Short mmCIF file of C-alpha atoms in Angstrom, two decimals:
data_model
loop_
_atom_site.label_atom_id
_atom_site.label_comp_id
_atom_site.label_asym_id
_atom_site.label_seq_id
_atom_site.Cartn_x
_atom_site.Cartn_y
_atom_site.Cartn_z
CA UNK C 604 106.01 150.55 80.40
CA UNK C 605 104.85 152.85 77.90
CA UNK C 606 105.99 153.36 74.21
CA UNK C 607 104.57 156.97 74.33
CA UNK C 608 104.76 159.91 77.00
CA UNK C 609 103.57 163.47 76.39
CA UNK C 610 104.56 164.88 80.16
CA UNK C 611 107.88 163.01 80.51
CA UNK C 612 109.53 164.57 83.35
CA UNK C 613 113.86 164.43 84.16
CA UNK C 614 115.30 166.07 87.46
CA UNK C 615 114.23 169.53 88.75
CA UNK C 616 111.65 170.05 86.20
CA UNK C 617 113.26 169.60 83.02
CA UNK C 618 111.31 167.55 80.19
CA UNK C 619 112.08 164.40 78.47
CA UNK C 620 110.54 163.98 75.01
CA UNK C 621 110.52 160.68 73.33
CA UNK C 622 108.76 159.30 69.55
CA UNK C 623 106.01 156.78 69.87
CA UNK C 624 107.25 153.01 70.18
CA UNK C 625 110.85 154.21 69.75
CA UNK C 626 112.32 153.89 73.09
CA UNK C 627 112.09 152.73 76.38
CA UNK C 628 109.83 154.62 78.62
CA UNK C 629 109.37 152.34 81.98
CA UNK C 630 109.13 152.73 85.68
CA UNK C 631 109.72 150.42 88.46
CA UNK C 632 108.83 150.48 92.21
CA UNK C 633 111.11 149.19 94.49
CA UNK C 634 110.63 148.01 97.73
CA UNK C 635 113.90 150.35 100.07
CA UNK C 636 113.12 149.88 103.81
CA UNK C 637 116.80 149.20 104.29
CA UNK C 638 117.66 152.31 102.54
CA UNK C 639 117.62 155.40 105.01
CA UNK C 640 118.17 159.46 104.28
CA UNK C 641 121.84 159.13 105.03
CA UNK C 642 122.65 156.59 101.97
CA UNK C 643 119.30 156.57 100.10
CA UNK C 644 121.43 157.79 96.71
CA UNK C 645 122.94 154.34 96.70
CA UNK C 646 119.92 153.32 95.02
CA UNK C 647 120.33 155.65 92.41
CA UNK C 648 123.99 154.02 92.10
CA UNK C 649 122.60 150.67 91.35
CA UNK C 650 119.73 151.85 88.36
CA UNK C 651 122.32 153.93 86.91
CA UNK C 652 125.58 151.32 86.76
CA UNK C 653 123.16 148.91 86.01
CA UNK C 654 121.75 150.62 83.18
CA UNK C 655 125.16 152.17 81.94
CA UNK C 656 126.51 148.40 81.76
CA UNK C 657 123.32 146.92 80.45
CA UNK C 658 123.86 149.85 77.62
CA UNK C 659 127.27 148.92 76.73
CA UNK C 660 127.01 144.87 76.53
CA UNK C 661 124.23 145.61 74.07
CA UNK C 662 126.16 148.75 72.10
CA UNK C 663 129.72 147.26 72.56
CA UNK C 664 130.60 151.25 73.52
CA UNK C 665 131.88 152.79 76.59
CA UNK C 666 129.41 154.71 78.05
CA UNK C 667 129.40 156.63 81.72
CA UNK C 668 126.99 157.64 84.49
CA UNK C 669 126.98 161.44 84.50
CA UNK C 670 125.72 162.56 88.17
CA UNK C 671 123.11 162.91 89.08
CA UNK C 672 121.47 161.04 87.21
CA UNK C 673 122.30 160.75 83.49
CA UNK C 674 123.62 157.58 80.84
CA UNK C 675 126.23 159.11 78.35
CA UNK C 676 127.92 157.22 75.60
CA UNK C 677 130.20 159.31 73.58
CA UNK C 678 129.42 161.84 75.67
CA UNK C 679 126.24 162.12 74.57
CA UNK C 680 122.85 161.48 76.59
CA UNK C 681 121.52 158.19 75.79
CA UNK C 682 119.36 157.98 79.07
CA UNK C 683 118.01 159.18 82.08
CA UNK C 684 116.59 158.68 85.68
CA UNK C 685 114.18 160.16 87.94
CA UNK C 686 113.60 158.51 91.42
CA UNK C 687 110.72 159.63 93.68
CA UNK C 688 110.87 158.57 97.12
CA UNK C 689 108.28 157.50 100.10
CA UNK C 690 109.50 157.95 103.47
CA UNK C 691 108.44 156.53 106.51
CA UNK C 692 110.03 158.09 109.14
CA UNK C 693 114.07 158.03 108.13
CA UNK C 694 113.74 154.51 106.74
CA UNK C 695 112.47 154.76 103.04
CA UNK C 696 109.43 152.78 102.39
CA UNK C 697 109.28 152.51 98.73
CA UNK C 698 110.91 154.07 95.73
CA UNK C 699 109.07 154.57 92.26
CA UNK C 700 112.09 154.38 89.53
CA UNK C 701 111.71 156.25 86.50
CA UNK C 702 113.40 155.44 83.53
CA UNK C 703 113.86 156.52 79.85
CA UNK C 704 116.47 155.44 77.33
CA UNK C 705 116.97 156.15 73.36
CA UNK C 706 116.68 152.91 72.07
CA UNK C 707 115.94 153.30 68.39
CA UNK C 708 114.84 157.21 67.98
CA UNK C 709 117.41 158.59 65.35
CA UNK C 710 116.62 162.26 65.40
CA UNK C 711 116.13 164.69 67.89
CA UNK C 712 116.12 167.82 66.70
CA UNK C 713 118.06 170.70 67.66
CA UNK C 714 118.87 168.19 71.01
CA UNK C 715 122.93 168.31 70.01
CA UNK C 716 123.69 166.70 73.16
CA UNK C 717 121.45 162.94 72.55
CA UNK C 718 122.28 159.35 71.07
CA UNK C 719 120.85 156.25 70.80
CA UNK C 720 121.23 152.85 70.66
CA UNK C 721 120.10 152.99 66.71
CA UNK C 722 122.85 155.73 66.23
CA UNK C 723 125.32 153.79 67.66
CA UNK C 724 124.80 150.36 66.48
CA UNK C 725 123.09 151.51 62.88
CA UNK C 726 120.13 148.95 63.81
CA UNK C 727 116.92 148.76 65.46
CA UNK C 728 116.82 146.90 68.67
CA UNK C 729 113.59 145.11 70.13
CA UNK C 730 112.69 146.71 73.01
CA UNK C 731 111.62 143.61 75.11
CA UNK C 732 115.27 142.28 74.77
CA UNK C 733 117.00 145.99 75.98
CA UNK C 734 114.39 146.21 78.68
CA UNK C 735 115.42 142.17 80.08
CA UNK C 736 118.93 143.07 79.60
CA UNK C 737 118.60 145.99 81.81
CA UNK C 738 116.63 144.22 84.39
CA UNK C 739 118.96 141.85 84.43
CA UNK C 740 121.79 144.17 85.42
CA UNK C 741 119.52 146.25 87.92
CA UNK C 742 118.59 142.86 90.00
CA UNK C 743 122.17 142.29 90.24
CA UNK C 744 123.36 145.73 92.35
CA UNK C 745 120.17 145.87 93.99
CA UNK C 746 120.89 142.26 95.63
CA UNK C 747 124.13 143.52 96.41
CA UNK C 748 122.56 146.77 97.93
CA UNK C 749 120.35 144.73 100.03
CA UNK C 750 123.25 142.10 101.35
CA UNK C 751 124.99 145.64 102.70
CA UNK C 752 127.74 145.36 99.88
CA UNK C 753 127.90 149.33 99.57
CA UNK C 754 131.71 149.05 98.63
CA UNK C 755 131.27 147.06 95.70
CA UNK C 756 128.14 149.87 94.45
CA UNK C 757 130.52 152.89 95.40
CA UNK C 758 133.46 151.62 94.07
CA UNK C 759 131.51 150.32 90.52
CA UNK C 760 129.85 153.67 90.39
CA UNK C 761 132.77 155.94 90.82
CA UNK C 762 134.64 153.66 87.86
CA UNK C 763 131.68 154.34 85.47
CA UNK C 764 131.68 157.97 86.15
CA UNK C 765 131.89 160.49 83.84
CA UNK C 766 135.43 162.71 84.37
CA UNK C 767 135.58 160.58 87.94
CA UNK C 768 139.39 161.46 89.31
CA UNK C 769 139.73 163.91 85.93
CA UNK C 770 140.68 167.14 86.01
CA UNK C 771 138.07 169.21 84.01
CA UNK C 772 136.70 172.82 84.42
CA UNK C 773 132.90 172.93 86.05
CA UNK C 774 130.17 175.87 86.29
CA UNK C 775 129.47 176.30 90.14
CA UNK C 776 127.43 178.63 91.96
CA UNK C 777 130.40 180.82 92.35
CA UNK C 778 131.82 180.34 88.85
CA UNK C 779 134.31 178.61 86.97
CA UNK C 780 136.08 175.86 88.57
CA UNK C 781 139.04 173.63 87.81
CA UNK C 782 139.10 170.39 89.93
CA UNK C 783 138.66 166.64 89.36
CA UNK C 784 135.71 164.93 91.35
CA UNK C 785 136.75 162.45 94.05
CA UNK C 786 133.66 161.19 95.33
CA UNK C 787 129.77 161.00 95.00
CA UNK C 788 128.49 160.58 98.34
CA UNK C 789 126.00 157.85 99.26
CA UNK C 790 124.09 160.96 100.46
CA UNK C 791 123.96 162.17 96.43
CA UNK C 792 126.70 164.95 97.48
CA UNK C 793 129.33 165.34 94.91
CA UNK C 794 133.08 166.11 96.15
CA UNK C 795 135.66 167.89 94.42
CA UNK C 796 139.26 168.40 94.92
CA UNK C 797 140.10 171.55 93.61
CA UNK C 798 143.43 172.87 92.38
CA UNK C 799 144.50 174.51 95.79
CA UNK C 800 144.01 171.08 97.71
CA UNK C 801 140.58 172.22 99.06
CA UNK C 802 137.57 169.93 98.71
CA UNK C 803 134.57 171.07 98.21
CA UNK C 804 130.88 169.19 98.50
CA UNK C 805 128.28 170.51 95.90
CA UNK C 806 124.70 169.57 95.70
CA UNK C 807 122.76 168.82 92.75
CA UNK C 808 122.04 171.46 89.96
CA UNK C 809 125.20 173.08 92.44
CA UNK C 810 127.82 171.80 89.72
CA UNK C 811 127.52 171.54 85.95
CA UNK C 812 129.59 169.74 83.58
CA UNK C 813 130.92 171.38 80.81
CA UNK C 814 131.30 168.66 77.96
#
């Protein structure tokens, strides 16, 4: 845990900046060697419900996983997740979890799109107490993910979605689309149903949300 970064990374590239001792800036390594490349997303299931829930006990709002790997409440970004994997052989051997959330940082520039905790609740939050809370809600999918209980993580996830079984209009790779999303495969594949009955399988940075 770190209460400053000044090289925070988020998926494919993209930076996360953070104030000092504001928020939570952690990562985790997690022991996976009953994870393999066909369902190793299911991990990133469990950090992000478990996060997304942790988020709203504390907030008392609604807030939603936004794939691949985002925390929205309000539609805004309140957190995010970066998982790096080590493989041995198709059976994955660890995983190092990283994890940031806006805990009590109230401004963030021209960054429309971000919340916080503080913002939400209109009071600072010790970090200790977020951090056990969250914890607290990972341990609880990951012992389900490693009793084999991918139903319950699937079926969780899909219910915390963001526009899950909606009907929205998306940026693809070949343009504008109107569909709802039906799935999130335990691959990370995304599945959409699209207004002419055809489903479609998109992977990441392959589909963007248009909020």
């Amino acid at each position: 845990m770190t209460h400053f970064q000044t090289e925070g990374r988020g998926q494919r590239g993209s930076n996360w900046n953070s104030e000092p001792g504001k928020n939570l800036l952690f990562s985790l390594i997690l022991n996976g060697h009953f994870i393999n490349t066909e369902n190793y997303f299911l991990l990133s299931k469990v950090i992000a419900i478990g996060i997304n829930e942790a988020l709203e006990e504390i907030s008392g709002a609604t807030g939603y996983v936004k794939w691949p790997n985002d925390i929205y409440i309000n539609e805004k970004k309140i957190g995010g997740i970066l998982i790096e994997n080590q493989w041995k052989g198709n059976l994955l051997e660890a995983a190092i979890v990283g994890v940031g959330i806006n805990v009590n940082q109230v401004n963030f520039n021209e960054l429309d799109n971000a919340t916080s905790l503080a913002l939400i609740g209109v009071k600072n939050y010790d970090l200790h107490q977020v951090l056990n809370k969250v914890f607290h809600k990972m341990e609880h999918y990951y012992n389900l993910l490693k009793k084999g209980d991918s139903k319950t993580i699937n079926d969780t996830y899909f219910n915390h979605l963001l526009f899950g079984g909606r009907w929205r209009v998306f940026n693809s790779k070949s343009g504008k689309i109107q569909g709802k999303i039906i799935a999130v495969k335990e691959n990370g594949l995304i599945e959409v149903l699209l207004r002419s009955k055809q489903k479609v399988t998109f992977e990441f940075k392959e589909l963007e949300f248009i909020l």
